[in-house]
Short mmCIF file of C-alpha atoms and ligand atoms in Angstrom, two decimals:
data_model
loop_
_atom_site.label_atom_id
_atom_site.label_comp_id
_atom_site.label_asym_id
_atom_site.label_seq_id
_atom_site.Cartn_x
_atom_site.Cartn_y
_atom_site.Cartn_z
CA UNK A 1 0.00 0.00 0.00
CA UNK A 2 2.84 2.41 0.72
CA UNK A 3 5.25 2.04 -1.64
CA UNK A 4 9.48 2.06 -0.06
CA UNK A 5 11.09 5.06 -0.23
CA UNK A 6 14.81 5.82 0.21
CA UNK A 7 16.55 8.84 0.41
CA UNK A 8 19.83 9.77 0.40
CA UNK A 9 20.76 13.06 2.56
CA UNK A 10 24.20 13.84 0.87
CA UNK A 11 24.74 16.81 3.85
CA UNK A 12 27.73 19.35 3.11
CA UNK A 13 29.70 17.15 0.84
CA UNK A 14 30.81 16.35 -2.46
CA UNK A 15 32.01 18.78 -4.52
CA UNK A 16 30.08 18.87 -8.41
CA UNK A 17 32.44 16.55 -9.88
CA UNK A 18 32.13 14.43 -7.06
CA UNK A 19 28.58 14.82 -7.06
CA UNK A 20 28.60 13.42 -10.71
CA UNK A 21 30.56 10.89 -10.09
CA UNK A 22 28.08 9.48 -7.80
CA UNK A 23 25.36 9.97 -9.32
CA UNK A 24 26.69 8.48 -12.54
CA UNK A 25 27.64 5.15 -10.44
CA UNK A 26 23.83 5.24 -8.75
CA UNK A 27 22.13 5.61 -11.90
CA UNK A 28 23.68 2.50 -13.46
CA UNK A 29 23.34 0.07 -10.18
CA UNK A 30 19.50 1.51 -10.22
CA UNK A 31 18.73 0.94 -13.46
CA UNK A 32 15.28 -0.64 -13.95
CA UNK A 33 14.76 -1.15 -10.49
CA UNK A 34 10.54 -1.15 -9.26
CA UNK A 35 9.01 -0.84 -6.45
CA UNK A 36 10.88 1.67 -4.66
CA UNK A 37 11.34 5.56 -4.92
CA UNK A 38 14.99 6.61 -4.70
CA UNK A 39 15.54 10.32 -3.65
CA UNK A 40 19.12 11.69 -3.40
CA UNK A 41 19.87 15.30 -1.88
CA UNK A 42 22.88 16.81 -3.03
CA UNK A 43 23.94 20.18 -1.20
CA UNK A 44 22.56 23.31 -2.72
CA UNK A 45 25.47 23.88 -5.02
CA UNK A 46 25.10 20.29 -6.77
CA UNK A 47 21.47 20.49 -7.36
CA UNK A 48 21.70 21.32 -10.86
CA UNK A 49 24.22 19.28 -12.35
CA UNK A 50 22.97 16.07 -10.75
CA UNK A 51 19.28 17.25 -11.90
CA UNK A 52 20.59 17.28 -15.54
CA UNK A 53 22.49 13.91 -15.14
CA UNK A 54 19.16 11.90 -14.55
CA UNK A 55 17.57 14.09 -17.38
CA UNK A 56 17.97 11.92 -20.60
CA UNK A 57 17.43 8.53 -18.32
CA UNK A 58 14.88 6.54 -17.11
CA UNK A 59 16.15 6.71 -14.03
CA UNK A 60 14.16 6.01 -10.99
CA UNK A 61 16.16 8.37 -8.95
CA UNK A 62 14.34 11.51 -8.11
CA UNK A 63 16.25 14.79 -6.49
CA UNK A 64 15.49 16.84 -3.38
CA UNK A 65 17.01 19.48 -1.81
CA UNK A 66 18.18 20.01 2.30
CA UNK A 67 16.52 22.75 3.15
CA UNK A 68 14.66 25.72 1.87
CA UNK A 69 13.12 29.31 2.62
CA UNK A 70 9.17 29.89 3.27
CA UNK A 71 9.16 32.73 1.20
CA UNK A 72 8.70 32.58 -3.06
CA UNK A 73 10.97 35.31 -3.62
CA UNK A 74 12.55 38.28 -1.54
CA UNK A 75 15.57 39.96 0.52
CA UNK A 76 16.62 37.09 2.33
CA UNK A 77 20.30 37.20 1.94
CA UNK A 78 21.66 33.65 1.11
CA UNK A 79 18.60 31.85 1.67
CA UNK A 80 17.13 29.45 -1.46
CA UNK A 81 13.36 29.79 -1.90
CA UNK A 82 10.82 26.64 -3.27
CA UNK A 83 10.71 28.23 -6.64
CA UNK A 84 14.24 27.99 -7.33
CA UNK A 85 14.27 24.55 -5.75
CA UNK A 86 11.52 23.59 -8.56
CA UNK A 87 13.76 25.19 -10.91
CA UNK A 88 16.35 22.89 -10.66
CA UNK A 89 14.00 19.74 -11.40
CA UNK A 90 14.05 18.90 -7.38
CA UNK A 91 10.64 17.14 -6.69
CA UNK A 92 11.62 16.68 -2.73
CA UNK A 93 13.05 19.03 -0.21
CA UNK A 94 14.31 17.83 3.58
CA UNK A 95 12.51 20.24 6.30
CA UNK A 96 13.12 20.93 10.46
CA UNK A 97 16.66 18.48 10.08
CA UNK A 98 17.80 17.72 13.27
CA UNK A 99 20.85 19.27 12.21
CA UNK A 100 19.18 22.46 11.44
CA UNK A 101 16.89 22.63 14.24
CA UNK A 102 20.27 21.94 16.42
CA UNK A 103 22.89 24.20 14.70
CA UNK A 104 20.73 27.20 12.79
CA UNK A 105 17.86 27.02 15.62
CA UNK A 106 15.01 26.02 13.70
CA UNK A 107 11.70 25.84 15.08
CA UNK A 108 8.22 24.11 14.96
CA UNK A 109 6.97 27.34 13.19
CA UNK A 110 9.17 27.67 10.81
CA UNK A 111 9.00 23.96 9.41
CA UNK A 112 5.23 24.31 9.54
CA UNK A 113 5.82 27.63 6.96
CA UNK A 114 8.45 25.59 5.04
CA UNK A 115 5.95 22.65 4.94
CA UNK A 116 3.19 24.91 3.20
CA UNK A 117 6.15 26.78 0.84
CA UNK A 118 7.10 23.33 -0.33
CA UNK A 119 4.26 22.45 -0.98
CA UNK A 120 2.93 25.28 -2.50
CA UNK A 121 5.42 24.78 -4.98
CA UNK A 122 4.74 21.36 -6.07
CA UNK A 123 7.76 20.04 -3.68
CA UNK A 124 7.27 16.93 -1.45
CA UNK A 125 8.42 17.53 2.20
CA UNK A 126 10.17 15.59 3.94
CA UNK A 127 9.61 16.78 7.51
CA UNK A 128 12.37 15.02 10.62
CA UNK A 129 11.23 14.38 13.89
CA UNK A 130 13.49 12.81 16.60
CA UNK A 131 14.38 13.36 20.39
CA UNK A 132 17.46 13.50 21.85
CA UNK A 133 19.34 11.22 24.31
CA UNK A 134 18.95 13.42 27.08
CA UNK A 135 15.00 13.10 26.15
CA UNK A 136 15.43 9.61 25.60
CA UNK A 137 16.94 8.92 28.60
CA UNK A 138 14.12 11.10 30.38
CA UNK A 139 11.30 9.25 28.91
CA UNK A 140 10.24 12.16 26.82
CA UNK A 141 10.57 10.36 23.31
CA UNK A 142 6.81 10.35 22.56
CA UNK A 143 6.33 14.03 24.17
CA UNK A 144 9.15 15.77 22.08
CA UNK A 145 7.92 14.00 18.64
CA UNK A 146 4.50 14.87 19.51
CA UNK A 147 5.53 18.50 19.92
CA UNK A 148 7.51 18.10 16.95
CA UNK A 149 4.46 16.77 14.77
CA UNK A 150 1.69 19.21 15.95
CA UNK A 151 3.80 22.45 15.76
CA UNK A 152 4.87 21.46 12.57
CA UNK A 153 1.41 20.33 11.21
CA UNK A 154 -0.12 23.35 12.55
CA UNK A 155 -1.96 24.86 9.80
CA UNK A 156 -1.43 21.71 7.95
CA UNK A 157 -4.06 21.40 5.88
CA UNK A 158 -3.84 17.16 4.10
CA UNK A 159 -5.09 19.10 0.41
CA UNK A 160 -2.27 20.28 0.12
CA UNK A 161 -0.64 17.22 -1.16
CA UNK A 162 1.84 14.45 0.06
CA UNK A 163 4.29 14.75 2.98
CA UNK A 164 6.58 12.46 4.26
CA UNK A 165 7.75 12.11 7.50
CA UNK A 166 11.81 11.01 8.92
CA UNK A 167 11.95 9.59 12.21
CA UNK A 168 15.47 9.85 13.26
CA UNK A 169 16.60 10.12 16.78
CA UNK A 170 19.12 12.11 17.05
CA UNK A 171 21.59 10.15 19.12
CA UNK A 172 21.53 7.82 15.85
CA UNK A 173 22.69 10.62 13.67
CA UNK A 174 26.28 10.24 12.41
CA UNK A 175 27.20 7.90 15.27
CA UNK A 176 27.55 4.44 14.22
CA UNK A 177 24.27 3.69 17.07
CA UNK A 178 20.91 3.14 15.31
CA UNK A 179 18.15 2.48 17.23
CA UNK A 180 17.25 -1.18 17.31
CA UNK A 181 14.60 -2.28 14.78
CA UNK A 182 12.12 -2.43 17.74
CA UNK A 183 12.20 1.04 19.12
CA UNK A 184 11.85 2.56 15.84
CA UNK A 185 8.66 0.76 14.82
CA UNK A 186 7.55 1.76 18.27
CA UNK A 187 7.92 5.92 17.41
CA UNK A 188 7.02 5.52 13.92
CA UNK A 189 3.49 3.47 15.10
CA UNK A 190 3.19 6.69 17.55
CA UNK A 191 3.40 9.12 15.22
CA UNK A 192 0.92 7.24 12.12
CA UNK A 193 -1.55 7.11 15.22
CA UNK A 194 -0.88 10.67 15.79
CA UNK A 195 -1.60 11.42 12.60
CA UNK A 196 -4.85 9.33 12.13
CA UNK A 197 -5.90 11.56 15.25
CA UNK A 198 -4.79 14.83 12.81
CA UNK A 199 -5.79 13.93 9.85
CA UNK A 200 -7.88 10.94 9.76
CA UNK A 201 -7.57 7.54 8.56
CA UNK A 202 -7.50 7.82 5.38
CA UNK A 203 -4.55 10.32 5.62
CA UNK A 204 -2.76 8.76 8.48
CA UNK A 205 -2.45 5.50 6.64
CA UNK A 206 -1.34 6.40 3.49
CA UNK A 207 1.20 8.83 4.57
CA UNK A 208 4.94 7.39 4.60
CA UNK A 209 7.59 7.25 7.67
CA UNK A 210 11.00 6.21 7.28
CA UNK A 211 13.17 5.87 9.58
CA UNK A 212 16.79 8.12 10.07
CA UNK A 213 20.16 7.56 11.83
CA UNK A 214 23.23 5.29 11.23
CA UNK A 215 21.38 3.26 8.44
CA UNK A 216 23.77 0.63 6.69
CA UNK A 217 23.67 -1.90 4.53
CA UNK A 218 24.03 -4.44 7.59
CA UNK A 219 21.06 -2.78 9.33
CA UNK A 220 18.69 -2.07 6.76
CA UNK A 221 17.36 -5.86 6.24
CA UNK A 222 16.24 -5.75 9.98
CA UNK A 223 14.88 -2.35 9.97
CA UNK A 224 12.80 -2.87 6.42
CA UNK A 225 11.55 -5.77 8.24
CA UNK A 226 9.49 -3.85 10.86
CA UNK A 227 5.77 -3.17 9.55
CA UNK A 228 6.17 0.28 10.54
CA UNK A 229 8.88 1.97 8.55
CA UNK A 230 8.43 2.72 4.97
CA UNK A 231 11.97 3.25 4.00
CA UNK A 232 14.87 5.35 5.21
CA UNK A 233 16.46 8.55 5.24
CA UNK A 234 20.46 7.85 4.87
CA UNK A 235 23.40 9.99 5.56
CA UNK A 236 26.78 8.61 5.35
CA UNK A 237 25.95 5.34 3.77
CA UNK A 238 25.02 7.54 0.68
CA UNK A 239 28.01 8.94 -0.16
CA UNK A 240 28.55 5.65 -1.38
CA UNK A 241 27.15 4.09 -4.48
CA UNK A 242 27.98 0.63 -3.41
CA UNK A 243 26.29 0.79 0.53
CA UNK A 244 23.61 3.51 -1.39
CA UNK A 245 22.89 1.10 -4.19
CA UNK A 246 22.82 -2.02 -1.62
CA UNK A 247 20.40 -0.01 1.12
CA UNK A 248 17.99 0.76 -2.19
CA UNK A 249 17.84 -3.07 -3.06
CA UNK A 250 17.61 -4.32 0.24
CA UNK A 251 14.76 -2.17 0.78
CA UNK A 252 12.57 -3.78 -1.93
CA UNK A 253 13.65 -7.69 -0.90
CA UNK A 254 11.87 -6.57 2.69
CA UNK A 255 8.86 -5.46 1.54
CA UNK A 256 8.44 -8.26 -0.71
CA UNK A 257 9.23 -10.53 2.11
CA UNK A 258 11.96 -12.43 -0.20
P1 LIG B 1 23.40 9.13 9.15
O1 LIG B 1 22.54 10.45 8.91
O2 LIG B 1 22.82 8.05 8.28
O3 LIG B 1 24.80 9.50 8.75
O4 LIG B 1 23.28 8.79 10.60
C1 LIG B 1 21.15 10.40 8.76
C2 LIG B 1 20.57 11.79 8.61
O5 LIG B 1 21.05 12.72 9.27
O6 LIG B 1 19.62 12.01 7.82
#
């Protein structure tokens, strides 16, 4: 019913060349793969080229971006606005990172306004959630998401088009610790009820949750495995085509229960 989805969260790294270069190598170990959506987000400056590198293929590899602004156009001095995201052929866009809530102080309100910008523009959102340790630790895992999910969704309205949601705890981010198969089916089941509650069945079941945070090709059989999660946002495993291109096929042989 909801169909995998992987994306690849290429952070501050690779250069254009290098950006190129991985694409090329992803395009040809993805070639005429079904039944999964791959989504790779190259840092601002990369956008274009890898854009234009899936252009004359039938690739199944779609492009987002890592971030954008709320506003269509204006004097917001190195900021990158939906429209120009569009632009450059992306058709996703990562929103509220944990990075970016962490580092550049994001808030609730302003991933709800990047939420509607996105999707004003035709962009799918890819909206993170995650707690961390200390809330972990504190038994505040299902209170911070919750925050997370209503302030962001507020003023949501489900017309609007798809969203997708990333689960990733942020003492899995970067750190070689994932959370164990188990305790991410148990947020991601949270938040789908959460957003049945929102936004009604119909809404709540269809929309997609994948799960964030030291995802490798060792890991990803398990973590496919749980009912749950609906594919996975990656980080350092796709700067790699080889642990990128196994995570993608991986994902499929789960749902398919081969
Ligand atoms: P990681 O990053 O896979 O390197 O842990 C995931 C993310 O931040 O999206």
């Amino acid at each position: 019913m909801r169909s995998p989805l992987v994306a690849g969260n290429w952070k501050m790294n690779k250069t254009t060349g290098e950006a190129i270069d991985l694409i090329e190598k992803l395009k040809e170990g993805c070639e005429g793969l079904r039944d999964v959506e791959i989504v790779v987000c190259p840092p601002f400056t990369a956008l274009q080229a890898v854009s234009q590198a899936l252009l004359d293929s039938l690739s199944p590899i779609r492009v987002g971006a890592q971030d954008l602004h709320w506003e269509i156009r204006g004097a917001y001095t190195g900021e990158v606005s939906p429209e120009m995201l569009r632009d450059l052929g992306c058709q996703f866009v990562i929103v509220g990172h944990s990075e970016r809530r962490q580092f550049f102080h994001e808030t609730d309100l302003a991933v709800s306004k990047k939420m509607a910008a996105a999707r004003s523009q035709g962009l799918i959102p890819i909206v993170c959630v995650g707690e961390s340790l200390e809330e972990r630790e504190g038994g505040k895992t299902f209170s911070v998401v919750e925050r997370q999910l209503r302030g962001g969704f507020s003023g949501w309205n489900p017309d609007l088009g798809e969203v997708v949601i990333a689960y990733e705890p942020i003492w899995a981010i970067g750190t070689g610790r994932n959370a164990t198969p188990e305790q991410a089916n148990e947020v991601h089941a949270f938040i789908r009820h959460l957003l049945i509650d929102l936004f009604g069945e119909e809404v709540g079941s269809l929309t997609r949750i994948l799960y964030g945070g030291s995802v490798n090709p060792n890991n990803i059989q398990s973590l496919m495995a749980q009912p749950e999660l609906d594919g996975t946002l990656v980080g350092g495993a796709s700067l790699q085509a080889e642990s990128f291109g196994q995570i993608i096929k991986a994902s499929i042989k789960s749902t398919h229960g081969l």
